[in-house]
Tab-separated table of C-alpha atoms and ligand atoms in Angstrom:
chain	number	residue	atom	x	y	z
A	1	UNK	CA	-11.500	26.909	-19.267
A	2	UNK	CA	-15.334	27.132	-18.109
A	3	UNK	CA	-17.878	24.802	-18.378
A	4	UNK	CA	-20.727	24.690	-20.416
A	5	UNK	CA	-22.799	22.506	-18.315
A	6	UNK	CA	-25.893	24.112	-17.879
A	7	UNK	CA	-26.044	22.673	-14.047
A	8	UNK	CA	-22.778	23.300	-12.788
A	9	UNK	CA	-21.834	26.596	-12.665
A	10	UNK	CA	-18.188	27.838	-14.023
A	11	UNK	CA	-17.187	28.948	-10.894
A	12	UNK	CA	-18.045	25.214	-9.645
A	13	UNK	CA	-16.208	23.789	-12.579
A	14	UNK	CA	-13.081	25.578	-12.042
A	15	UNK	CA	-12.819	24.824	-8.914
A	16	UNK	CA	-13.031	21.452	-9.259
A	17	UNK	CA	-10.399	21.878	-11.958
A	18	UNK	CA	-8.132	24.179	-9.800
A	19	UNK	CA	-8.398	21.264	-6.942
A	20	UNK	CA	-6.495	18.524	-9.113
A	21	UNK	CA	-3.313	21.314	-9.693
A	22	UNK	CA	-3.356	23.453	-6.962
A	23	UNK	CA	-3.671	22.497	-2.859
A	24	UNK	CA	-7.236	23.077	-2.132
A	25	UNK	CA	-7.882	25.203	-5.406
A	26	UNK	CA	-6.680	28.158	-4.464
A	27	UNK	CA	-3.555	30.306	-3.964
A	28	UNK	CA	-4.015	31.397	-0.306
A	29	UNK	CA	-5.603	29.071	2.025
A	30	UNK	CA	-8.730	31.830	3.031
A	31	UNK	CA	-9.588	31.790	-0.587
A	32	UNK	CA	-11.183	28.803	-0.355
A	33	UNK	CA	-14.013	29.118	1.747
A	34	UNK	CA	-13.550	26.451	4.420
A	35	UNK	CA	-14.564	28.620	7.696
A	36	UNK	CA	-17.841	29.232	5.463
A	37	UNK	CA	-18.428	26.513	3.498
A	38	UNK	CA	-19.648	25.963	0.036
A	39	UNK	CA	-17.599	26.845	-3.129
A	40	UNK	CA	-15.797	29.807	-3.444
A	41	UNK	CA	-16.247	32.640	-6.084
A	42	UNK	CA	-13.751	32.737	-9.050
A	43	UNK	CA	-13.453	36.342	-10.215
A	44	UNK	CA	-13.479	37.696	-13.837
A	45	UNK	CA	-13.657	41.589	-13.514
A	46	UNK	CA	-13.874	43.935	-10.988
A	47	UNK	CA	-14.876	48.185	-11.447
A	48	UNK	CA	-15.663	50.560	-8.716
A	49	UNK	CA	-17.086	49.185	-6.145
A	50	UNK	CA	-18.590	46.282	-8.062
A	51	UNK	CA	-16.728	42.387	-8.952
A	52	UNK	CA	-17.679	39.764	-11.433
A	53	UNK	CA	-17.482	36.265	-10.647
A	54	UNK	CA	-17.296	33.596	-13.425
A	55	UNK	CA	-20.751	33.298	-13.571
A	56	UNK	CA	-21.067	37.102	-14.350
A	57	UNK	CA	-22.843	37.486	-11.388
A	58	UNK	CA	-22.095	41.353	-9.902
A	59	UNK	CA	-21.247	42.176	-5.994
A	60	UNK	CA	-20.566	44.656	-3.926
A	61	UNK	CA	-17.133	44.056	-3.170
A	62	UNK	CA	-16.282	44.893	0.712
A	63	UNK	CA	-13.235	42.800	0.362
A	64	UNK	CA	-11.034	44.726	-2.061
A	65	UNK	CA	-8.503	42.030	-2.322
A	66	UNK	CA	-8.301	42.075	1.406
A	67	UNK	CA	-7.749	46.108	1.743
A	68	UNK	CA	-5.647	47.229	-1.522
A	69	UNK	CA	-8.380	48.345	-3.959
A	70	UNK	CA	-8.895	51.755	-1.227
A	71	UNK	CA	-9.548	54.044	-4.058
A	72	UNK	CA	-11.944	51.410	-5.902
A	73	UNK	CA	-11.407	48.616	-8.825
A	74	UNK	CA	-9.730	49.818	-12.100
A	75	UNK	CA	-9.131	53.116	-11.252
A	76	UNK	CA	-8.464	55.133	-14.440
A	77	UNK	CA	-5.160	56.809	-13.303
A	78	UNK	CA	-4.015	53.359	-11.641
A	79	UNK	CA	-4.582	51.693	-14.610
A	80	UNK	CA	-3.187	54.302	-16.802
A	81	UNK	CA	-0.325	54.886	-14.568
A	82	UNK	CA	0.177	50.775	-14.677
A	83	UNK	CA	-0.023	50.517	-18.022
A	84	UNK	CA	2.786	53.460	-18.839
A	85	UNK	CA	4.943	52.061	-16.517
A	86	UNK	CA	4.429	48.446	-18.046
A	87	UNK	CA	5.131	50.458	-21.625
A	88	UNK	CA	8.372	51.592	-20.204
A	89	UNK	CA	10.000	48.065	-19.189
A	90	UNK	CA	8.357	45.363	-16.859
A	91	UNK	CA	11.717	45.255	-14.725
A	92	UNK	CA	15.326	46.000	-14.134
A	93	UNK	CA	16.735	44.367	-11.273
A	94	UNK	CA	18.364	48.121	-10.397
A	95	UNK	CA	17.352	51.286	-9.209
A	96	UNK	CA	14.834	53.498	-11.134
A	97	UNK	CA	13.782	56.777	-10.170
A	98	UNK	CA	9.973	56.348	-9.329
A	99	UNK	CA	11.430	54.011	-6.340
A	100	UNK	CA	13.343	57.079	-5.244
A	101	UNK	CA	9.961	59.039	-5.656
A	102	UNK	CA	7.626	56.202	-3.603
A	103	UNK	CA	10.436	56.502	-0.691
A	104	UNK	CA	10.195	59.588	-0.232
A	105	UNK	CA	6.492	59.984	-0.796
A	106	UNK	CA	6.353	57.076	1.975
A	107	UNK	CA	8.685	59.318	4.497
A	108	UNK	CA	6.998	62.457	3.763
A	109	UNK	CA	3.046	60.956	4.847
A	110	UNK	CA	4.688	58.594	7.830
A	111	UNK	CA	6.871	60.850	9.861
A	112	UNK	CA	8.579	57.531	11.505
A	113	UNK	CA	10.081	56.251	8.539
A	114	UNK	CA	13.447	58.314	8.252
A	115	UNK	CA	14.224	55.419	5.681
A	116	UNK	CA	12.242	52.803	4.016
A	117	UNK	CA	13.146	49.454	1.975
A	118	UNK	CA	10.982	48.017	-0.864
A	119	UNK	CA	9.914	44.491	-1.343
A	120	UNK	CA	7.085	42.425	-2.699
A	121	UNK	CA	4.878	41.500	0.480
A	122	UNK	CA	3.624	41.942	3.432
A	123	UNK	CA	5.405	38.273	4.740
A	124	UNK	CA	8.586	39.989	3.284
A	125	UNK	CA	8.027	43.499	5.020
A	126	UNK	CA	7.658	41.766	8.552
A	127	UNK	CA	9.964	39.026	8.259
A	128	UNK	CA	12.959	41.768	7.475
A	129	UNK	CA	11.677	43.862	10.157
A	130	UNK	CA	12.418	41.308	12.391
A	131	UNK	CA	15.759	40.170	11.378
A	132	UNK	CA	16.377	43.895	11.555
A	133	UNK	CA	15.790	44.188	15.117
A	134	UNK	CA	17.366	41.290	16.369
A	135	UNK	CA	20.488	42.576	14.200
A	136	UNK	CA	20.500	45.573	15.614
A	137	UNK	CA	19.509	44.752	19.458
A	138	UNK	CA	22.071	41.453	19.342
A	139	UNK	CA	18.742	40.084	20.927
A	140	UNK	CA	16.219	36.743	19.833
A	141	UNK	CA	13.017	36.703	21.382
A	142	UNK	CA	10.495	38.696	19.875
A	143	UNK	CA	7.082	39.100	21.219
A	144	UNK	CA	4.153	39.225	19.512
A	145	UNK	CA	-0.145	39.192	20.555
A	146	UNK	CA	-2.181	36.086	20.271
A	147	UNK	CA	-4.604	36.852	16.770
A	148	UNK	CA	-2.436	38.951	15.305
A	149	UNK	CA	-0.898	37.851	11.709
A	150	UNK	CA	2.150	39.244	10.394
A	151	UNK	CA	2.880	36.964	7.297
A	152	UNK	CA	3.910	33.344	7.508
A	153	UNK	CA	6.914	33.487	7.961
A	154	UNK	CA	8.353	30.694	10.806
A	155	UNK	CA	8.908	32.654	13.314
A	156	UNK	CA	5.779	34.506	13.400
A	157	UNK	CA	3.387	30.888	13.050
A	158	UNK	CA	3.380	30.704	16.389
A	159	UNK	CA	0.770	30.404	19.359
A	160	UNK	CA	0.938	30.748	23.158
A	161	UNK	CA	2.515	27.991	25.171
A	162	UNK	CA	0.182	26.618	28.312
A	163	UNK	CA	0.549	29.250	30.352
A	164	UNK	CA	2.095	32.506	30.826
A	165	UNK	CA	5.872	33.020	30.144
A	166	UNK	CA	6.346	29.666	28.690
A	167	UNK	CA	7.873	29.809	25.084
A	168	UNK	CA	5.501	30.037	21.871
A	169	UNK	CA	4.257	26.424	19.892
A	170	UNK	CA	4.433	26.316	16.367
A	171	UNK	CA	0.588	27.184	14.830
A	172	UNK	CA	1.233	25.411	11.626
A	173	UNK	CA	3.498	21.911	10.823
A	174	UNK	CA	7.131	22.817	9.445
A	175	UNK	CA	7.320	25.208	11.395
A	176	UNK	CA	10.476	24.000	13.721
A	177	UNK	CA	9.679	24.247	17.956
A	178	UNK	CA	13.282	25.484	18.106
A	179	UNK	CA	12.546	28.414	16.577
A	180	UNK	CA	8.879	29.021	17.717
A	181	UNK	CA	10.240	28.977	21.136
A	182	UNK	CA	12.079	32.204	19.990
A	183	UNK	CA	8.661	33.617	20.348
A	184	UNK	CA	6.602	34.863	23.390
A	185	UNK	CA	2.544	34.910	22.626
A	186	UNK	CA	1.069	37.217	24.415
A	187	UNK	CA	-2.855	38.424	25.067
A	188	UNK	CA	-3.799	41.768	22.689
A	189	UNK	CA	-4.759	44.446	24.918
A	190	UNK	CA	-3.377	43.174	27.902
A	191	UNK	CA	-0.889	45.712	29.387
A	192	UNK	CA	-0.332	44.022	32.251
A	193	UNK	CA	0.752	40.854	30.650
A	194	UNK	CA	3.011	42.502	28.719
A	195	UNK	CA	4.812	44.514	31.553
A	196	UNK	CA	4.920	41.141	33.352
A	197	UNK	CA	7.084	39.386	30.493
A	198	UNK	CA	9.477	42.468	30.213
A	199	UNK	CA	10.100	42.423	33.869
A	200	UNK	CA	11.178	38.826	33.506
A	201	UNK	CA	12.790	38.641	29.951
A	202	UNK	CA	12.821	42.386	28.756
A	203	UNK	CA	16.733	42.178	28.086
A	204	UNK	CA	16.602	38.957	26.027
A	205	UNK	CA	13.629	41.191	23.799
A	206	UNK	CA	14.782	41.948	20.693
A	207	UNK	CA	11.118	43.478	18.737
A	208	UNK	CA	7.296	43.337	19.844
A	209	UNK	CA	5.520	43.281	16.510
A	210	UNK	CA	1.572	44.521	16.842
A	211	UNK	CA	-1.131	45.441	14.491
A	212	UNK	CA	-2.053	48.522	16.017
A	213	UNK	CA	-5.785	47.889	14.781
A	214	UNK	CA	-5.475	44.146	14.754
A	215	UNK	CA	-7.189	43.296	11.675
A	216	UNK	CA	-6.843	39.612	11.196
A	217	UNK	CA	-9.128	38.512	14.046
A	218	UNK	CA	-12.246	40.063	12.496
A	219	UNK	CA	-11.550	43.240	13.593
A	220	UNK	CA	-10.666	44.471	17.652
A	221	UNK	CA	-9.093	47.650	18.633
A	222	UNK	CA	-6.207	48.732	20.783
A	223	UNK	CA	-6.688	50.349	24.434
A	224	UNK	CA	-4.874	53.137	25.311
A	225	UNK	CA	-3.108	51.728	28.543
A	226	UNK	CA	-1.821	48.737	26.136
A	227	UNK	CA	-0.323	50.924	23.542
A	228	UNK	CA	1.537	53.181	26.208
A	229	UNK	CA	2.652	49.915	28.163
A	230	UNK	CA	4.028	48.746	24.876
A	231	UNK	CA	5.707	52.182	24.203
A	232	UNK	CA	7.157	52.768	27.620
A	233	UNK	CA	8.780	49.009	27.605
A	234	UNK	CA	10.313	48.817	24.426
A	235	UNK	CA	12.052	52.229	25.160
A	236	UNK	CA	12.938	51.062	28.858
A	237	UNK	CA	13.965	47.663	27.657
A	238	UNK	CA	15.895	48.868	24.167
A	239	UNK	CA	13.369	46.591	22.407
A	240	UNK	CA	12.587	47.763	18.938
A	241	UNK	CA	8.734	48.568	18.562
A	242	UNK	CA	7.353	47.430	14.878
A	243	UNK	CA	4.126	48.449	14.079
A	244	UNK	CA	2.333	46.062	11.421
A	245	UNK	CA	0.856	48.931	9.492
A	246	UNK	CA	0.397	46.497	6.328
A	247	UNK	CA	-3.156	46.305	6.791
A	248	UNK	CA	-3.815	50.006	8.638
A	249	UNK	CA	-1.106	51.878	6.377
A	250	UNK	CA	-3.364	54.237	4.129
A	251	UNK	CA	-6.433	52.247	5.498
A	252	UNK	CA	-7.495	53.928	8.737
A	253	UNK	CA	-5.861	56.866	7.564
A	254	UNK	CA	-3.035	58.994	5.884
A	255	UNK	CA	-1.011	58.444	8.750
A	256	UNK	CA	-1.603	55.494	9.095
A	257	UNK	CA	-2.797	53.824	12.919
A	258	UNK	CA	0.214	55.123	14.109
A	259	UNK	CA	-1.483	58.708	13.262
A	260	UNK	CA	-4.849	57.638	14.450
A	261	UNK	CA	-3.413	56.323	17.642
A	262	UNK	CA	-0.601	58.515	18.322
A	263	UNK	CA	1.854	55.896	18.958
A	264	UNK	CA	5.724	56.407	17.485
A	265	UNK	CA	7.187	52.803	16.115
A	266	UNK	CA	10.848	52.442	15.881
A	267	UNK	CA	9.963	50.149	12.398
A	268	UNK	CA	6.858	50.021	10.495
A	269	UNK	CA	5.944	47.198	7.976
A	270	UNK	CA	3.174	48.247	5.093
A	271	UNK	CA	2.066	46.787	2.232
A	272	UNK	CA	-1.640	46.116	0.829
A	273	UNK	CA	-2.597	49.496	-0.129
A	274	UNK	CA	0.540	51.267	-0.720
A	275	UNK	CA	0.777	48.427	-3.390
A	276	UNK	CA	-2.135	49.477	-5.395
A	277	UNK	CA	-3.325	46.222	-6.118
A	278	UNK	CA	0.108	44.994	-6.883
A	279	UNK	CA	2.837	43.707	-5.332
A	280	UNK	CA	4.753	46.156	-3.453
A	281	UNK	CA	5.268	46.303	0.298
A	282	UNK	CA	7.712	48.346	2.479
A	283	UNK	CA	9.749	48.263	5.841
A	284	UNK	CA	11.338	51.320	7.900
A	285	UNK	CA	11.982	53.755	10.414
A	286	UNK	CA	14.483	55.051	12.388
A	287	UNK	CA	17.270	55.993	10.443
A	288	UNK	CA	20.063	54.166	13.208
A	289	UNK	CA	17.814	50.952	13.164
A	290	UNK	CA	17.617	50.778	8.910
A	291	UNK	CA	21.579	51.460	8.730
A	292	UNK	CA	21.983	48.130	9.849
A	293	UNK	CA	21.013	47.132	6.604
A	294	UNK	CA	22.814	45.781	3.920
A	295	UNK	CA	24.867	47.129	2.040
A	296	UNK	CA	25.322	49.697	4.604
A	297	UNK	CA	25.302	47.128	7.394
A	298	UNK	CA	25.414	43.473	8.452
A	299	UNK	CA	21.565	42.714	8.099
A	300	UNK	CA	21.089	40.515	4.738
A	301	UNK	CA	17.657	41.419	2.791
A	302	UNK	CA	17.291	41.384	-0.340
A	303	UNK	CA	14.737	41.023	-3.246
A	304	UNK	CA	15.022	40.172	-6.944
A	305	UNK	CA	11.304	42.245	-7.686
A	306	UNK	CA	12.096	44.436	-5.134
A	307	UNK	CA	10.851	47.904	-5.928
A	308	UNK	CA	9.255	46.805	-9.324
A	309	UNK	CA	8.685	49.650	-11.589
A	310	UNK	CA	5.157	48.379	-12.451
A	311	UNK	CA	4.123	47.616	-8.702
A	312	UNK	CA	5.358	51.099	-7.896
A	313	UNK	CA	3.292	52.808	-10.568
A	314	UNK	CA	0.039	51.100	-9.001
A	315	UNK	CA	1.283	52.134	-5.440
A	316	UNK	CA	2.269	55.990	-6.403
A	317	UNK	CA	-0.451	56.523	-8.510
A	318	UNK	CA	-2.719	55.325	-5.581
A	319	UNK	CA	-1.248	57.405	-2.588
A	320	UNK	CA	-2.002	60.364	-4.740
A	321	UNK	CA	-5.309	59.509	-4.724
A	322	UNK	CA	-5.692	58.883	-1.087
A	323	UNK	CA	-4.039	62.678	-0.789
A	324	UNK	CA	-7.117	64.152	-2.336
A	325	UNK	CA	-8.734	66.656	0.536
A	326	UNK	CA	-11.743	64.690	2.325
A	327	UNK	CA	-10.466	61.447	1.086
A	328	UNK	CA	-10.648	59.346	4.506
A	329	UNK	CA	-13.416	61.793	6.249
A	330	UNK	CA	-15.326	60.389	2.936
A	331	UNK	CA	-14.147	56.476	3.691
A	332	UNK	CA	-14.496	56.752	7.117
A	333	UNK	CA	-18.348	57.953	7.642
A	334	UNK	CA	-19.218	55.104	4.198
A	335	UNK	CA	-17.564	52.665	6.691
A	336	UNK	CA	-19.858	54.096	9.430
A	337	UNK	CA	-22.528	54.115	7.734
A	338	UNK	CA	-22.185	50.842	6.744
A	339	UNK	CA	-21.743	49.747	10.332
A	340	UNK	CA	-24.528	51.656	12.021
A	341	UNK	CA	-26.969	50.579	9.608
A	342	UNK	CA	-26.214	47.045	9.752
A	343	UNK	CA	-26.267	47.244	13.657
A	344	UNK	CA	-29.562	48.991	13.157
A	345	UNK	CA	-30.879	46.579	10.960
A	346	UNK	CA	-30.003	43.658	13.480
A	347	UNK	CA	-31.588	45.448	16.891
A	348	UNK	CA	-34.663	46.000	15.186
A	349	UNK	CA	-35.142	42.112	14.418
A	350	UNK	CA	-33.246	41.067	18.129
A	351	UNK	CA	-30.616	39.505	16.566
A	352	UNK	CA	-27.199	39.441	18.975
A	353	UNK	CA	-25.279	41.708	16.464
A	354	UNK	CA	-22.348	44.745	16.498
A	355	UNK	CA	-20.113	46.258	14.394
A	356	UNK	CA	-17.606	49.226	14.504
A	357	UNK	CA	-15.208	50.971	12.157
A	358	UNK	CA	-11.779	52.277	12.001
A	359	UNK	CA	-11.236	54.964	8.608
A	360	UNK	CA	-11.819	52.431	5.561
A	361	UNK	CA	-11.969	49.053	7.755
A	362	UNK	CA	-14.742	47.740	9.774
A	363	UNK	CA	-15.555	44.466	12.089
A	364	UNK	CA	-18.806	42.664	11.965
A	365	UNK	CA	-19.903	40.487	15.120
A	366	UNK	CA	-22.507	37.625	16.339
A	367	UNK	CA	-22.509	39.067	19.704
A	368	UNK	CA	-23.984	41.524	22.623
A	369	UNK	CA	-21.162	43.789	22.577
A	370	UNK	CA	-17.517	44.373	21.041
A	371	UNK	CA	-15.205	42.167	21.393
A	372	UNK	CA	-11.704	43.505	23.254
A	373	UNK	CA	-9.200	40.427	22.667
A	374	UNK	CA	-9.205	37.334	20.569
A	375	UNK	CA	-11.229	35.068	23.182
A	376	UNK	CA	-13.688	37.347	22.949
A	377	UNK	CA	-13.624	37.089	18.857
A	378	UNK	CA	-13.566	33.825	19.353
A	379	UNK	CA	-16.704	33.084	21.361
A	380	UNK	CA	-18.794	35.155	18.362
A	381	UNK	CA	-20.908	32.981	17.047
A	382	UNK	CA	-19.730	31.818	14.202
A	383	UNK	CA	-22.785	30.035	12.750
A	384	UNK	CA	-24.605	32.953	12.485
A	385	UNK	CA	-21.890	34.780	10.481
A	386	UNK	CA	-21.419	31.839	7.903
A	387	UNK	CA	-25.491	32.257	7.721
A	388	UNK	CA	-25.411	35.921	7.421
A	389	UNK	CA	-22.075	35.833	4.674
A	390	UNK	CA	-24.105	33.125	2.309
A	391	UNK	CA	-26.847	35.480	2.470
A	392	UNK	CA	-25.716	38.289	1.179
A	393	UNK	CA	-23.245	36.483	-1.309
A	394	UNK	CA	-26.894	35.725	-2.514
A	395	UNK	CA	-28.466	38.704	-2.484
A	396	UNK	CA	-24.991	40.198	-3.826
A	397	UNK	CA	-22.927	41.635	-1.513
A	398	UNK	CA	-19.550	39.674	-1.088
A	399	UNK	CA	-17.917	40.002	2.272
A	400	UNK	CA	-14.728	38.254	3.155
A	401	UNK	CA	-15.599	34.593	3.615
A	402	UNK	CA	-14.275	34.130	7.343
A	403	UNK	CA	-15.833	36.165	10.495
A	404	UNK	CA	-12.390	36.411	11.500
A	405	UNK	CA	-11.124	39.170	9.073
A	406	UNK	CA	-11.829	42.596	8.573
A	407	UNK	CA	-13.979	44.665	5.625
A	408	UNK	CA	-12.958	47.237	3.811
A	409	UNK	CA	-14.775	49.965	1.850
A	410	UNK	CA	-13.239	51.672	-1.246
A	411	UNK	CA	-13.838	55.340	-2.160
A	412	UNK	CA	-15.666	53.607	-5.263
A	413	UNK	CA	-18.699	52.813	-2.936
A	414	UNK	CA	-21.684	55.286	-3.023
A	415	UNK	CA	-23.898	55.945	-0.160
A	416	UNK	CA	-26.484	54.065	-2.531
A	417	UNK	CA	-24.291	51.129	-2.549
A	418	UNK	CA	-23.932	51.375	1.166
A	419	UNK	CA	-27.559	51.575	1.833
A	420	UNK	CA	-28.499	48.531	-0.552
A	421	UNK	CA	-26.616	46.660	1.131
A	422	UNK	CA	-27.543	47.423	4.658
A	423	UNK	CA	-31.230	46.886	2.988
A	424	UNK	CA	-30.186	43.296	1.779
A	425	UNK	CA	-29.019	42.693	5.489
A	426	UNK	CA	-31.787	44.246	6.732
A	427	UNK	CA	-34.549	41.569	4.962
A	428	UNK	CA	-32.326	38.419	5.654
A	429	UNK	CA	-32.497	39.243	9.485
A	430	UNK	CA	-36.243	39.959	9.055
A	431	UNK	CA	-36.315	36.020	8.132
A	432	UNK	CA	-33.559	35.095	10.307
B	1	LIG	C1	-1.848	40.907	4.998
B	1	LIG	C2	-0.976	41.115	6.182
B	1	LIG	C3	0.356	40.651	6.221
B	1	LIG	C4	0.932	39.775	5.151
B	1	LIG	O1	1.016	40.418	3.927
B	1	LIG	P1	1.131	39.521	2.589
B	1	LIG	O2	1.291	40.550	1.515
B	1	LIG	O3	-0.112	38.723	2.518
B	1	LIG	O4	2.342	38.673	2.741
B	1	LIG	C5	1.137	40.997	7.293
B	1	LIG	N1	0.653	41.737	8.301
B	1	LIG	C6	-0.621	42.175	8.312
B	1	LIG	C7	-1.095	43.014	9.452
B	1	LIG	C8	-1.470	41.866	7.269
B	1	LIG	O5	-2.752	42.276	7.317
């Protein structure tokens, strides 16, 4: 229902009406626009690289539905390939053989999966992953890096303790101490830390779980020492490395960060793009670890949607896309692009201002130089981000509404959408 007041807008009217049935209006707590302010944008239609709100007012969308849409809204053969699917039976509840066909696809472009499971989301991919491990090792504790996200599942809504070595606090209430002490939070990029904690507790470690590119603290990216520490100890240790690919998987590119980086997981989680759009997400890797499984092993998972035939439609017909010769050279200079012209933009008026980009995703900051871990994210300032995102959201552009997440370009965008939009930044920080 929209309104026809002339002085409220619809998407002001719905989300006043979404407020009295759902918590906060919206179904995902980012959504609603607290770290910015004001009211957030209820969508009607996206194409390309272009999204309607309820107002009909267009953007440039560098959100994507935080990284899925890679090869751009509404894709013909997506939608096509969705719609046959749909044609064909929403759902089973059993195997079908495009599953079969988005396995092995999955194996074939990730060289560490030697087998993969399907579910429904990224929370599902990671929380599996980790009753996986600590199946197979017979071990507890996991560690995992302070700005990281991996879902929200219990175990994983968890800070660092006062201190180093103490056991992780629970970041959100419900979430029991018992088993955020299970946890050890440790500092991204710090190699050191990290050797320091397996030295103590490295045979009570059942999984590290890292976003290679960690993508849900704005945007910060992995040192080389940290990634070989993390490598080494989980071999030395018999700790089970899981890479959180759900963001990076098909972002950064075809291999994924682990490609990028060069780094060999024993489990990978993905989701987001190899969804389509949809909900589909994965878990896998080493053949010895996923065996463990049930039925095959003594590791419950399971998923009623699991491996949905429409879901895997969107997700097929989209890694095909992402296939297509040039694909991420293409997404990866529009992301630079993006980034150097915005940084350009900023110099030239003196405002405190960097970016960078990995493949499809890229990090915008309010400060002198890149940040390297999350204190450095969080002393940004983060004033002159909400500033900067109302801006734009006026002049058009819509960038995700927290400068503490990544953006993502789609292979939709043209370099005239790119440069419009470094334009539109390029005026506000003239009058900034
Ligand atoms: C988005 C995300 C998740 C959670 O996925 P959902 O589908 O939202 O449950 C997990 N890990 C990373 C790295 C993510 O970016």
């Amino acid at each position: 229902m929209t309104s026809h007041n002339p002085k409220i807008s619809n998407n002001e009217s719905l989300f006043d009406e979404s407020q009295k049935v759902i918590p906060g209006g919206v179904n995902s707590p980012v959504r609603a626009f607290r770290s910015v302010g004001g009211t957030p944008l209820f969508f009607q239609r996206g194409q390309g690289a272009y999204v309607w709100d309820a107002d009909g007012k267009k953007y440039t969308d560098y959100v994507g539905s935080w990284g899925p849409m890679i090869v751009g809204h509404c894709h013909p053969e997506v939608v096509k390939a969705v719609q046959d699917a749909a044609a064909q039976g929403l759902g089973f509840g059993a195997p079908t053989a495009a599953e079969l066909e988005l396995a092995n696809l999955l194996c074939k472009l990730l060289p560490s999966l030697e087998m993969v499971r399907l579910v429904s989301s990224g929370t599902e991919a990671t929380m599996s992953a980790i009753r996986l491990a600590r199946g197979f090792t017979g071990r507890s504790r996991i560690i995992k890096f302070e700005g990281c996200y991996h879902g929200h599942s219990d175990g994983l809504l968890v800070k660092a303790g006062s201190g180093a070595l103490t056991f992780g606090q629970p970041s959100s209430s419900g979430v029991p101490a018992e088993i955020a002490a299970l946890t050890t939070v440790l500092d991204y990029n710090d190699a050191a830390g990290l050797e320091k904690t397996f030295s103590a507790t490295g045979n009570e470690i059942a999984a590290v779980i890292v976003e290679v590119v960690a993508g849900n603290m704005n945007l910060v990216t992995p040192k080389r020492e940290f990634l070989e520490a993390m490598r080494a100890l989980c071999t030395k240790y018999g700790a089970v490395l899981i890479l959180d690919e759900v963001m990076t998987g098909f972002r950064v590119g075809l291999q994924g960060a682990q490609g990028y980086y060069g780094i060999k997981p024993d489990l990978v989680t993905l989701g987001k793009v190899m969804g389509g759009g949809l909900p589909a997400a994965a878990f896998g890797g080493r053949r010895d670890i996923m065996q463990c499984l049930a039925p095959l092993g003594a590791v419950y998972q399971a998923g009623t949607l699991s491996g949905n035939p429409v879901a895997v439609a969107a997700g097929l017909s989209t890694l095909k896309l992402v296939q297509s010769p040039g694909f991420y050279e293409r997404l990866a200079q529009l992301a630079k692009q993006l980034t150097e012209g915005l940084t350009a933009a900023a110099q030239k008026h003196g405002i405190p201002f960097c970016a960078q980009s990995v493949g499809g995703m890229f990090g915008l900051y309010f400060s002198k130089s890149l940040p390297t871990s999350y204190a450095e994210v969080m002393s940004c300032d983060k004033e002159a981000f909400n500033r900067f995102f109302h801006a734009m959201l006026d002049a058009g552009h819509y960038l995700a509404p927290s400068a503490f997440e990544a953006g993502f370009v789609s292979a939709a965008h043209s370099d005239a959408d790119i440069a419009a939009t470094i334009a539109a930044a390029d005026k506000i920080f003239a009058g900034w």
